[in-house]
mmCIF file of C-alpha atoms in Angstrom:
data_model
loop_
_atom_site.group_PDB
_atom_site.id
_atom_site.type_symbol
_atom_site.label_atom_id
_atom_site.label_comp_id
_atom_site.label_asym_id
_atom_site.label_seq_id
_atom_site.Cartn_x
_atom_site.Cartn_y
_atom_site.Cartn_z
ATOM 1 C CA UNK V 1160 0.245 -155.115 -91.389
ATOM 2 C CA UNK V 1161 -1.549 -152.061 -90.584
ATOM 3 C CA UNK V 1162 -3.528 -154.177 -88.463
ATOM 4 C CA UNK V 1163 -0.570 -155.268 -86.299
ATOM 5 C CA UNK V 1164 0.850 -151.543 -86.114
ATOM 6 C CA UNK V 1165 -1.949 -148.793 -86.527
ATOM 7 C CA UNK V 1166 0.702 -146.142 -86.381
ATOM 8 C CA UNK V 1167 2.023 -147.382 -89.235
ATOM 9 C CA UNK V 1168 -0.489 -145.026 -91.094
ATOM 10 C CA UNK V 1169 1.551 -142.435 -89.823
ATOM 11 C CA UNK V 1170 4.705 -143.166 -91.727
ATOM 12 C CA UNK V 1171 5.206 -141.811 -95.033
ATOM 13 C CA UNK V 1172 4.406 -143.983 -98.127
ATOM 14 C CA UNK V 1173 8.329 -142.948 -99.055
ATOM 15 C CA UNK V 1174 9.643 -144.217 -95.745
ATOM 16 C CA UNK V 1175 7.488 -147.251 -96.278
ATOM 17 C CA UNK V 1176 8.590 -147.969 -99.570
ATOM 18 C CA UNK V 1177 12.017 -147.299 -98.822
ATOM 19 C CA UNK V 1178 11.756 -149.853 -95.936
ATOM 20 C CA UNK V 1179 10.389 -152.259 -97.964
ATOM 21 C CA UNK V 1180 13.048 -152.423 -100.597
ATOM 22 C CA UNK V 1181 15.408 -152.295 -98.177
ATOM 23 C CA UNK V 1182 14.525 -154.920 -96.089
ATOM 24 C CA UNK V 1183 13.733 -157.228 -98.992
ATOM 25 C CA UNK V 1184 16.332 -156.461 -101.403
ATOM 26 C CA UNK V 1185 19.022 -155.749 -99.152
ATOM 27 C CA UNK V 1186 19.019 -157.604 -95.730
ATOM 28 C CA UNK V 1187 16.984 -159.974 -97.954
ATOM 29 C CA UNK V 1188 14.201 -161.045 -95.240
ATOM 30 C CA UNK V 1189 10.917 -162.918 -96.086
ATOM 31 C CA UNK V 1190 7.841 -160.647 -96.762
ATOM 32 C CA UNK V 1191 6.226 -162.930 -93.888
ATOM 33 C CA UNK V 1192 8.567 -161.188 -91.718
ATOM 34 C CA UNK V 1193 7.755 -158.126 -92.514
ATOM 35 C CA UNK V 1194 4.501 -158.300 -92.190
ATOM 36 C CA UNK V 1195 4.289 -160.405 -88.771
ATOM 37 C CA UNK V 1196 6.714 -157.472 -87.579
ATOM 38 C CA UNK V 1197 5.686 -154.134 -89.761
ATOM 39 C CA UNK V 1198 7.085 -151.917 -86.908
ATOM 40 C CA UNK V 1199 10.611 -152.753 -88.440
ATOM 41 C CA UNK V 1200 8.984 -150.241 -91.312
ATOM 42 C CA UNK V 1201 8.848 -147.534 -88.387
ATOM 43 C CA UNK V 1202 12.824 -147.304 -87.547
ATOM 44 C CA UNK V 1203 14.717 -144.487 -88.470
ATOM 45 C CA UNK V 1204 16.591 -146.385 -91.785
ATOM 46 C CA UNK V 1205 19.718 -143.678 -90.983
ATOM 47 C CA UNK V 1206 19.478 -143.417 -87.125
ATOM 48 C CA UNK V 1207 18.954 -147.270 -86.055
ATOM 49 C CA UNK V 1208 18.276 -149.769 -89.443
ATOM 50 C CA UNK V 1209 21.516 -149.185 -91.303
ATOM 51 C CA UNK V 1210 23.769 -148.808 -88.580
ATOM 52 C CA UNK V 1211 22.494 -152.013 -86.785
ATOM 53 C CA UNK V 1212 22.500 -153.405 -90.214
ATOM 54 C CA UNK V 1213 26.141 -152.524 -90.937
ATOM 55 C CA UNK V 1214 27.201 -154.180 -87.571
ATOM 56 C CA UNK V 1215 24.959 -157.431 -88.370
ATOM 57 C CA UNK V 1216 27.076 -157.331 -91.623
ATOM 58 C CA UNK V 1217 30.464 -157.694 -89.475
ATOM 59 C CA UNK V 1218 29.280 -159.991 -86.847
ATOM 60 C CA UNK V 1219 28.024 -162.838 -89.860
ATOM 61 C CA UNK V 1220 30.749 -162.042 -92.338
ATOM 62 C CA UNK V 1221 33.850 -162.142 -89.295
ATOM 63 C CA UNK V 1222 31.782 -165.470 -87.777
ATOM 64 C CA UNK V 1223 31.935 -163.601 -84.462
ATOM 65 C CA UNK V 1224 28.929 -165.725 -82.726
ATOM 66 C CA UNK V 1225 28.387 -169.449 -83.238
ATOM 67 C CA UNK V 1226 24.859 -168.811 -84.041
ATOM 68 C CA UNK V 1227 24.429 -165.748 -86.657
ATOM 69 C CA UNK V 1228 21.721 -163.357 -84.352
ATOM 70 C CA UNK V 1229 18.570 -162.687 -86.153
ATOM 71 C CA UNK V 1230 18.175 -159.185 -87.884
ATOM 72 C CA UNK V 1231 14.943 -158.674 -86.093
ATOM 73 C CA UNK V 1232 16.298 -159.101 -82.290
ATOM 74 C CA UNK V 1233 19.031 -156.638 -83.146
ATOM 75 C CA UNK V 1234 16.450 -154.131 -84.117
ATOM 76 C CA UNK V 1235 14.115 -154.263 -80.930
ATOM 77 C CA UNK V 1236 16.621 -154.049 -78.603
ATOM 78 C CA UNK V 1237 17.162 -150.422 -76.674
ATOM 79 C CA UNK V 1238 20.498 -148.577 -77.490
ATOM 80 C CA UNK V 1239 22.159 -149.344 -74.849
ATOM 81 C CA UNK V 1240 21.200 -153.418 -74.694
ATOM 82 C CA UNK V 1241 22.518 -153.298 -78.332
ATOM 83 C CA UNK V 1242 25.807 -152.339 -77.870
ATOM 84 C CA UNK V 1243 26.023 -154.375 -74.842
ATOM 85 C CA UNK V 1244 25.154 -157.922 -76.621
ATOM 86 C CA UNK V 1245 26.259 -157.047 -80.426
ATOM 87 C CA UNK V 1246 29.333 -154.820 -79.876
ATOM 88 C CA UNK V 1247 31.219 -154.963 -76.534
ATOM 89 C CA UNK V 1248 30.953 -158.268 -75.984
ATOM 90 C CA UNK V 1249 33.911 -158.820 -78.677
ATOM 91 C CA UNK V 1250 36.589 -157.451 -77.352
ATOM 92 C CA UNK V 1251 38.599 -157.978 -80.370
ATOM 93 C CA UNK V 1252 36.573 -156.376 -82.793
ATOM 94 C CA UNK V 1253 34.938 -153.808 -80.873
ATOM 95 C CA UNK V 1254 36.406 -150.554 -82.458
ATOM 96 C CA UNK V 1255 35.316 -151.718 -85.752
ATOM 97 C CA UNK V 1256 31.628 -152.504 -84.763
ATOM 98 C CA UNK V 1257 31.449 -149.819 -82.607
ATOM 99 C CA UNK V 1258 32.815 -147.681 -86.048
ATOM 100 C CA UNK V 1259 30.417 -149.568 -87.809
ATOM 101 C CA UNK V 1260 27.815 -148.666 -85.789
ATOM 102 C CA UNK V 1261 28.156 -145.480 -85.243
ATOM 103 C CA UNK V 1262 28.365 -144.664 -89.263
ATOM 104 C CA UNK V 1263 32.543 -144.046 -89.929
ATOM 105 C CA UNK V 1264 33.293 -147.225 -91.269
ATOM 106 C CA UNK V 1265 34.716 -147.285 -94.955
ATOM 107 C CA UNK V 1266 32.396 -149.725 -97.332
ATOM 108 C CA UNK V 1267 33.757 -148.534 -100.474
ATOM 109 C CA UNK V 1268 33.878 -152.052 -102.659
ATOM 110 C CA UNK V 1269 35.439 -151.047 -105.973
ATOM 111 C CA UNK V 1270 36.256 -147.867 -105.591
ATOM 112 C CA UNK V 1271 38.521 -148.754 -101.944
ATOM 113 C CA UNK V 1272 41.812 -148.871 -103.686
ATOM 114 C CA UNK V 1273 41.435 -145.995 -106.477
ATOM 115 C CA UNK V 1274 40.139 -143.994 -102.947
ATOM 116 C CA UNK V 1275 42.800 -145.022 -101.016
ATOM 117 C CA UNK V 1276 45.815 -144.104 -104.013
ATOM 118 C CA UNK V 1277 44.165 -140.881 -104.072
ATOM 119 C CA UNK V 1278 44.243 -140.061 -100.055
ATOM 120 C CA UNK V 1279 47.393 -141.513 -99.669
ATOM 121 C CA UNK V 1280 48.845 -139.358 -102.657
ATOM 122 C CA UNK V 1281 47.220 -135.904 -100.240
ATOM 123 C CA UNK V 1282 48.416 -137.521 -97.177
ATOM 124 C CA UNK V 1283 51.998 -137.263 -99.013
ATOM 125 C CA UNK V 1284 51.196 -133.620 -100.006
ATOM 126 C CA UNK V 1285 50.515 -132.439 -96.289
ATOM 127 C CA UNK V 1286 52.870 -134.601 -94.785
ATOM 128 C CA UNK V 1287 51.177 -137.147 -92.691
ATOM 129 C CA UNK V 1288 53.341 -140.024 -92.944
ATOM 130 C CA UNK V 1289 51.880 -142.581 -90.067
ATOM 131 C CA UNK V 1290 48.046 -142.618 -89.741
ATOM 132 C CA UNK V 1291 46.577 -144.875 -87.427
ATOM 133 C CA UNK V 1292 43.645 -147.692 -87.840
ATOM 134 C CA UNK V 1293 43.598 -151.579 -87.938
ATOM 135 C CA UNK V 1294 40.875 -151.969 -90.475
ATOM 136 C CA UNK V 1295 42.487 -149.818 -94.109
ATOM 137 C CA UNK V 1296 44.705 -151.247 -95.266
ATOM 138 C CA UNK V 1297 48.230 -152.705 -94.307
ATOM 139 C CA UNK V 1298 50.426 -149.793 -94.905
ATOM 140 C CA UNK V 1299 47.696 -146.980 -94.570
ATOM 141 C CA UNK V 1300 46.424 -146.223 -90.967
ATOM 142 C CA UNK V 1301 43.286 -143.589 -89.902
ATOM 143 C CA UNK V 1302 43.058 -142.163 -86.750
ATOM 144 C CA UNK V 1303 40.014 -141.588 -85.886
ATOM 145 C CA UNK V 1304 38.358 -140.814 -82.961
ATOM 146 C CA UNK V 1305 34.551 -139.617 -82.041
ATOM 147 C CA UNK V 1306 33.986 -136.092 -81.111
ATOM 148 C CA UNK V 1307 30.975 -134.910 -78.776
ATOM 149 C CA UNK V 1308 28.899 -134.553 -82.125
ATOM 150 C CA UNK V 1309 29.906 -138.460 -82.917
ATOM 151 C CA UNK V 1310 32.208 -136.954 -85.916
ATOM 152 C CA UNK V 1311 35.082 -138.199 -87.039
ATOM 153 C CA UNK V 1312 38.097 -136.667 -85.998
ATOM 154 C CA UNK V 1313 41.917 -137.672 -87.589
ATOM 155 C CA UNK V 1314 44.904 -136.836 -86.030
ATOM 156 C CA UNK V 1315 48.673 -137.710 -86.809
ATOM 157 C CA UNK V 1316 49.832 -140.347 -84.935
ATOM 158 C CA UNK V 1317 53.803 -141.437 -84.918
#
């Protein structure tokens, strides 16, 4: 591995193992991957592996290409070349991977409904009555939209 990447010796031994179990535990690829390719160990896991990851998630779970893309491509490609191929291509879907991507998307498993009793029970207490967002739930809406520092802001919507 080193061989393949030299500047691998650079990375932390945390980032490393962090990479590691993530990759193999959670994306689930083959140590033979990993170690034709170690400079997947060298992404930022918050800035570029989890977000890619959590659009690679929609794409394969929503059957959105004929061919599910391999985790590896969707890593190596620039910024801009990602969003291009894996995002705005689907018209359809492309608030929620762009969401997704870009870290606002709700992945709360069990806890979703006991969260979402709870907001809507505030949302009742301030007086927001519509909220906008086609991904929540049926009867709950968010809207949410990216400010210059890419957080989310909500807003009432009627």
């Amino acid at each position: 591995m080193f061989r393949m990447a030299p500047s691998l010796f650079r990375t932390s031994e945390n980032k490393i193992r962090l990479g590691l179990e993530f990759f193999l535990e959670t994306v689930k690829l083959q140590k033979s991957t990993l170690v034709q390719r170690p400079t997947l160990l060298m992404f930022s896991m918050k800035e570029r592996v989890i977000p890619r990851y959590r659009v690679f998630q929609l794409i394969t779970s929503k059957k959105l290409m004929k061919k599910d893309p391999k985790f590896y491509d969707m890593m190596c490609l620039t910024e801009h070349h990602f969003l291009e191929k894996y995002v705005s291509r689907f018209t359809e879907n492309v608030e929620e991977l762009l969401m997704a991507y870009k870290g606002h998307r709700l992945d709360l498993g069990e806890e979703y409904e006991c969260f979402l009793e709870n907001l809507l029970s505030i949302f009742d207490l301030i007086g927001i009555e519509n909220v906008w967002s086609n991904w929540w739930h049926s009867y709950f809406y968010l809207y949410c939209c990216l400010d210059e520092n890419d957080a989310c802001i909500m807003s009432e919507e009627t």
